Amino acid sequence: MSWGKGKRLYYGPWMNGHKGRTVRLRYMLHHDHEIEVFDAASGEYLGSAELQGQADDATIAQTHAVRADNQRQLERDLKLAARKRTQRYAPVATPQPAQVLGTLTSEEADQELSQARIRRPRPSRRPALMPLPDPDPGWVRPGQPVSAQASALPRDQRRPTDPSTGTLRR
């Protein structure tokens, strides 16, 4: 049976002879090494299934070490980018326009721009969001004076306003 991130394969010895059976899965978060399988129609417990092809402890330790190295490298890159982004200005003794310090050769600029094109993350794929419908006329809308909100309602549904402040009375 395949399920989960990357379509992981799960198997239990009780599964022999149950090909094509419709089932429901239950699992505990953060414990994706084992799932519980139930019949879809009756809800009867069929058994548990274990993740196939699990990595050994040494491979998992290597993976965690590589992730930690990647994190440290990204942190160093972030500090370097912050340092490069900072603009410095020349000191002045009298009021005058600010003069930006720091020079950059065209080769250095081309190199940074080419690296930026390579490293630029792809935009996330978000589904097209449906626009919200306009609110009902009686809803309080930001930026509208209270009198305009109240006049949008029929006279029998309006709440009285305080004439001195223009706010709604409670």
PDB file of C-alpha atoms in Angstrom:
ATOM      1  CA  MET A   1       0.000   0.000   0.000  1.00  0.00           C
ATOM      2  CA  SER A   2       1.382   3.444  -0.820  1.00  0.00           C
ATOM      3  CA  TRP A   3       0.564   6.545   1.190  1.00  0.00           C
ATOM      4  CA  GLY A   4       2.117   9.721   2.566  1.00  0.00           C
ATOM      5  CA  LYS A   5       4.785  12.111   1.405  1.00  0.00           C
ATOM      6  CA  GLY A   6       6.492  10.806  -1.691  1.00  0.00           C
ATOM      7  CA  LYS A   7       4.063   7.850  -1.789  1.00  0.00           C
ATOM      8  CA  ARG A   8       5.860   5.759   0.808  1.00  0.00           C
ATOM      9  CA  LEU A   9       5.221   2.037   0.714  1.00  0.00           C
ATOM     10  CA  TYR A  10       3.703   0.236   3.714  1.00  0.00           C
ATOM     11  CA  TYR A  11       3.254  -3.479   4.187  1.00  0.00           C
ATOM     12  CA  GLY A  12       1.889  -5.868   6.791  1.00  0.00           C
ATOM     13  CA  PRO A  13       1.806  -9.684   6.627  1.00  0.00           C
ATOM     14  CA  TRP A  14      -1.998  -9.694   6.908  1.00  0.00           C
ATOM     15  CA  MET A  15      -2.262  -7.858   3.542  1.00  0.00           C
ATOM     16  CA  ASN A  16      -1.812 -11.012   1.428  1.00  0.00           C
ATOM     17  CA  GLY A  17      -5.005 -11.670  -0.519  1.00  0.00           C
ATOM     18  CA  HIS A  18      -6.506  -8.205   0.029  1.00  0.00           C
ATOM     19  CA  LYS A  19      -5.474  -6.543  -3.240  1.00  0.00           C
ATOM     20  CA  GLY A  20      -7.927  -3.873  -4.373  1.00  0.00           C
ATOM     21  CA  ARG A  21      -9.743  -3.666  -1.033  1.00  0.00           C
ATOM     22  CA  THR A  22     -10.861  -0.157  -0.099  1.00  0.00           C
ATOM     23  CA  VAL A  23      -9.465   0.835   3.276  1.00  0.00           C
ATOM     24  CA  ARG A  24      -9.167   3.794   5.633  1.00  0.00           C
ATOM     25  CA  LEU A  25      -5.912   4.706   7.317  1.00  0.00           C
ATOM     26  CA  ARG A  26      -5.277   6.071  10.777  1.00  0.00           C
ATOM     27  CA  TYR A  27      -1.919   7.261  11.950  1.00  0.00           C
ATOM     28  CA  MET A  28      -0.287   9.320  14.662  1.00  0.00           C
ATOM     29  CA  LEU A  29       1.402  12.544  13.656  1.00  0.00           C
ATOM     30  CA  HIS A  30       5.201  12.321  13.738  1.00  0.00           C
ATOM     31  CA  HIS A  31       4.968   8.516  13.834  1.00  0.00           C
ATOM     32  CA  ASP A  32       4.762   7.797  10.133  1.00  0.00           C
ATOM     33  CA  HIS A  33       6.740   4.553  10.419  1.00  0.00           C
ATOM     34  CA  GLU A  34       3.516   2.642  11.159  1.00  0.00           C
ATOM     35  CA  ILE A  35      -0.106   3.075  10.105  1.00  0.00           C
ATOM     36  CA  GLU A  36      -3.332   1.378  11.200  1.00  0.00           C
ATOM     37  CA  VAL A  37      -5.611   0.027   8.458  1.00  0.00           C
ATOM     38  CA  PHE A  38      -9.406  -0.310   8.692  1.00  0.00           C
ATOM     39  CA  ASP A  39     -12.035  -1.547   6.248  1.00  0.00           C
ATOM     40  CA  ALA A  40     -13.694   1.428   4.531  1.00  0.00           C
ATOM     41  CA  ALA A  41     -17.219   0.014   4.557  1.00  0.00           C
ATOM     42  CA  SER A  42     -17.492  -1.639   7.975  1.00  0.00           C
ATOM     43  CA  GLY A  43     -14.765   0.146   9.941  1.00  0.00           C
ATOM     44  CA  GLU A  44     -13.329  -3.242  11.006  1.00  0.00           C
ATOM     45  CA  TYR A  45      -9.681  -3.144  12.115  1.00  0.00           C
ATOM     46  CA  LEU A  46      -7.573  -5.061   9.605  1.00  0.00           C
ATOM     47  CA  GLY A  47      -4.110  -4.610  11.082  1.00  0.00           C
ATOM     48  CA  SER A  48      -1.061  -2.411  11.098  1.00  0.00           C
ATOM     49  CA  ALA A  49       1.422  -1.815   8.292  1.00  0.00           C
ATOM     50  CA  GLU A  50       5.045  -0.768   8.592  1.00  0.00           C
ATOM     51  CA  LEU A  51       7.053   1.564   6.380  1.00  0.00           C
ATOM     52  CA  GLN A  52       9.183  -0.326   3.878  1.00  0.00           C
ATOM     53  CA  GLY A  53      12.723   0.664   2.929  1.00  0.00           C
ATOM     54  CA  GLN A  54      13.539   2.550   6.117  1.00  0.00           C
ATOM     55  CA  ALA A  55      17.020   4.058   6.258  1.00  0.00           C
ATOM     56  CA  ASP A  56      19.467   2.721   8.839  1.00  0.00           C
ATOM     57  CA  ASP A  57      20.656   4.811  11.794  1.00  0.00           C
ATOM     58  CA  ALA A  58      23.996   5.719  10.168  1.00  0.00           C
ATOM     59  CA  THR A  59      22.278   7.097   7.047  1.00  0.00           C
ATOM     60  CA  ILE A  60      19.825   9.070   9.172  1.00  0.00           C
ATOM     61  CA  ALA A  61      22.719  10.528  11.194  1.00  0.00           C
ATOM     62  CA  GLN A  62      24.496  11.525   7.962  1.00  0.00           C
ATOM     63  CA  THR A  63      21.335  13.178   6.674  1.00  0.00           C
ATOM     64  CA  HIS A  64      20.937  15.188   9.884  1.00  0.00           C
ATOM     65  CA  ALA A  65      24.606  16.255   9.722  1.00  0.00           C
ATOM     66  CA  VAL A  66      24.182  17.437   6.118  1.00  0.00           C
ATOM     67  CA  ARG A  67      21.046  19.383   7.085  1.00  0.00           C
ATOM     68  CA  ALA A  68      22.918  21.044   9.971  1.00  0.00           C
ATOM     69  CA  ASP A  69      25.798  21.963   7.616  1.00  0.00           C
ATOM     70  CA  ASN A  70      23.311  23.444   5.148  1.00  0.00           C
ATOM     71  CA  GLN A  71      21.721  25.472   7.926  1.00  0.00           C
ATOM     72  CA  ARG A  72      25.088  26.835   9.086  1.00  0.00           C
ATOM     73  CA  GLN A  73      26.017  27.762   5.493  1.00  0.00           C
ATOM     74  CA  LEU A  74      22.704  29.555   4.975  1.00  0.00           C
ATOM     75  CA  GLU A  75      23.200  31.483   8.228  1.00  0.00           C
ATOM     76  CA  ARG A  76      26.683  32.568   7.059  1.00  0.00           C
ATOM     77  CA  ASP A  77      25.261  33.618   3.683  1.00  0.00           C
ATOM     78  CA  LEU A  78      22.543  35.616   5.433  1.00  0.00           C
ATOM     79  CA  LYS A  79      25.072  37.503   7.576  1.00  0.00           C
ATOM     80  CA  LEU A  80      27.233  38.235   4.528  1.00  0.00           C
ATOM     81  CA  ALA A  81      24.212  39.495   2.575  1.00  0.00           C
ATOM     82  CA  ALA A  82      23.252  41.783   5.469  1.00  0.00           C
ATOM     83  CA  ARG A  83      26.799  43.156   5.585  1.00  0.00           C
ATOM     84  CA  LYS A  84      26.820  43.787   1.823  1.00  0.00           C
ATOM     85  CA  ARG A  85      23.384  45.398   1.908  1.00  0.00           C
ATOM     86  CA  THR A  86      24.395  48.043   4.463  1.00  0.00           C
ATOM     87  CA  GLN A  87      25.099  51.435   2.934  1.00  0.00           C
ATOM     88  CA  ARG A  88      27.724  53.689   4.461  1.00  0.00           C
ATOM     89  CA  TYR A  89      27.800  57.446   4.133  1.00  0.00           C
ATOM     90  CA  ALA A  90      30.660  59.948   4.215  1.00  0.00           C
ATOM     91  CA  PRO A  91      30.922  62.097   7.372  1.00  0.00           C
ATOM     92  CA  VAL A  92      29.989  65.758   7.002  1.00  0.00           C
ATOM     93  CA  ALA A  93      30.494  68.850   9.169  1.00  0.00           C
ATOM     94  CA  THR A  94      27.999  71.070   7.391  1.00  0.00           C
ATOM     95  CA  PRO A  95      24.507  70.324   6.048  1.00  0.00           C
ATOM     96  CA  GLN A  96      24.752  68.824   2.580  1.00  0.00           C
ATOM     97  CA  PRO A  97      23.320  65.884   0.617  1.00  0.00           C
ATOM     98  CA  ALA A  98      24.477  62.482   1.819  1.00  0.00           C
ATOM     99  CA  GLN A  99      27.306  60.877  -0.129  1.00  0.00           C
ATOM    100  CA  VAL A 100      27.200  57.099  -0.371  1.00  0.00           C
ATOM    101  CA  LEU A 101      30.555  55.406   0.240  1.00  0.00           C
ATOM    102  CA  GLY A 102      31.679  52.145  -1.274  1.00  0.00           C
ATOM    103  CA  THR A 103      32.589  51.352  -4.815  1.00  0.00           C
ATOM    104  CA  LEU A 104      31.789  48.353  -6.922  1.00  0.00           C
ATOM    105  CA  THR A 105      33.498  47.302 -10.118  1.00  0.00           C
ATOM    106  CA  SER A 106      31.436  46.176 -13.090  1.00  0.00           C
ATOM    107  CA  GLU A 107      32.921  42.651 -12.769  1.00  0.00           C
ATOM    108  CA  GLU A 108      31.848  42.420  -9.117  1.00  0.00           C
ATOM    109  CA  ALA A 109      28.383  43.682 -10.008  1.00  0.00           C
ATOM    110  CA  ASP A 110      28.036  41.198 -12.906  1.00  0.00           C
ATOM    111  CA  GLN A 111      29.169  38.328 -10.680  1.00  0.00           C
ATOM    112  CA  GLU A 112      26.635  39.185  -7.955  1.00  0.00           C
ATOM    113  CA  LEU A 113      23.836  39.630 -10.476  1.00  0.00           C
ATOM    114  CA  SER A 114      24.583  36.293 -12.166  1.00  0.00           C
ATOM    115  CA  GLN A 115      24.638  34.517  -8.770  1.00  0.00           C
ATOM    116  CA  ALA A 116      21.351  36.183  -7.871  1.00  0.00           C
ATOM    117  CA  ARG A 117      19.763  34.833 -11.053  1.00  0.00           C
ATOM    118  CA  ILE A 118      20.984  31.320 -10.279  1.00  0.00           C
ATOM    119  CA  ARG A 119      19.877  31.324  -6.626  1.00  0.00           C
ATOM    120  CA  ARG A 120      16.562  33.098  -7.095  1.00  0.00           C
ATOM    121  CA  PRO A 121      13.869  30.890  -5.561  1.00  0.00           C
ATOM    122  CA  ARG A 122      10.932  29.945  -7.715  1.00  0.00           C
ATOM    123  CA  PRO A 123       7.669  31.624  -6.769  1.00  0.00           C
ATOM    124  CA  SER A 124       5.430  29.395  -4.721  1.00  0.00           C
ATOM    125  CA  ARG A 125       2.576  27.762  -6.562  1.00  0.00           C
ATOM    126  CA  ARG A 126      -0.557  29.085  -4.968  1.00  0.00           C
ATOM    127  CA  PRO A 127      -3.968  28.276  -6.343  1.00  0.00           C
ATOM    128  CA  ALA A 128      -5.891  31.124  -7.880  1.00  0.00           C
ATOM    129  CA  LEU A 129      -7.761  32.684  -4.994  1.00  0.00           C
ATOM    130  CA  MET A 130     -11.381  33.618  -5.496  1.00  0.00           C
ATOM    131  CA  PRO A 131     -12.169  37.269  -4.735  1.00  0.00           C
ATOM    132  CA  LEU A 132     -14.414  37.831  -1.752  1.00  0.00           C
ATOM    133  CA  PRO A 133     -17.932  39.061  -2.444  1.00  0.00           C
ATOM    134  CA  ASP A 134     -18.904  42.584  -1.403  1.00  0.00           C
ATOM    135  CA  PRO A 135     -20.163  42.721   2.186  1.00  0.00           C
ATOM    136  CA  ASP A 136     -23.821  43.259   2.978  1.00  0.00           C
ATOM    137  CA  PRO A 137     -24.872  46.920   3.127  1.00  0.00           C
ATOM    138  CA  GLY A 138     -25.335  46.784   6.909  1.00  0.00           C
ATOM    139  CA  TRP A 139     -21.757  45.729   7.657  1.00  0.00           C
ATOM    140  CA  VAL A 140     -19.339  48.204   9.165  1.00  0.00           C
ATOM    141  CA  ARG A 141     -16.648  48.901   6.583  1.00  0.00           C
ATOM    142  CA  PRO A 142     -13.339  50.553   7.406  1.00  0.00           C
ATOM    143  CA  GLY A 143     -12.843  54.018   6.018  1.00  0.00           C
ATOM    144  CA  GLN A 144     -16.555  54.805   5.772  1.00  0.00           C
ATOM    145  CA  PRO A 145     -18.080  57.415   8.068  1.00  0.00           C
ATOM    146  CA  VAL A 146     -20.755  56.075  10.372  1.00  0.00           C
ATOM    147  CA  SER A 147     -23.420  58.231   8.783  1.00  0.00           C
ATOM    148  CA  ALA A 148     -22.723  56.710   5.349  1.00  0.00           C
ATOM    149  CA  GLN A 149     -22.934  53.219   6.813  1.00  0.00           C
ATOM    150  CA  ALA A 150     -26.188  53.987   8.568  1.00  0.00           C
ATOM    151  CA  SER A 151     -27.766  55.599   5.491  1.00  0.00           C
ATOM    152  CA  ALA A 152     -27.148  52.427   3.457  1.00  0.00           C
ATOM    153  CA  LEU A 153     -29.661  50.578   5.635  1.00  0.00           C
ATOM    154  CA  PRO A 154     -33.421  50.995   5.472  1.00  0.00           C
ATOM    155  CA  ARG A 155     -34.683  53.490   8.084  1.00  0.00           C
ATOM    156  CA  ASP A 156     -36.280  50.814  10.306  1.00  0.00           C
ATOM    157  CA  GLN A 157     -32.976  48.883  10.578  1.00  0.00           C
ATOM    158  CA  ARG A 158     -30.731  51.859  11.416  1.00  0.00           C
ATOM    159  CA  ARG A 159     -29.274  52.230  14.883  1.00  0.00           C
ATOM    160  CA  PRO A 160     -29.390  55.731  16.345  1.00  0.00           C
ATOM    161  CA  THR A 161     -26.160  57.765  16.279  1.00  0.00           C
ATOM    162  CA  ASP A 162     -24.884  60.256  18.802  1.00  0.00           C
ATOM    163  CA  PRO A 163     -25.077  63.661  17.008  1.00  0.00           C
ATOM    164  CA  SER A 164     -22.146  65.151  18.964  1.00  0.00           C
ATOM    165  CA  THR A 165     -19.633  62.433  18.024  1.00  0.00           C
ATOM    166  CA  GLY A 166     -21.242  60.700  15.038  1.00  0.00           C
ATOM    167  CA  THR A 167     -20.694  57.264  16.616  1.00  0.00           C
ATOM    168  CA  LEU A 168     -23.305  54.558  16.987  1.00  0.00           C
ATOM    169  CA  ARG A 169     -25.135  54.346  20.306  1.00  0.00           C
ATOM    170  CA  ARG A 170     -25.225  51.028  22.084  1.00  0.00           C
TER     171      ARG A 170
END
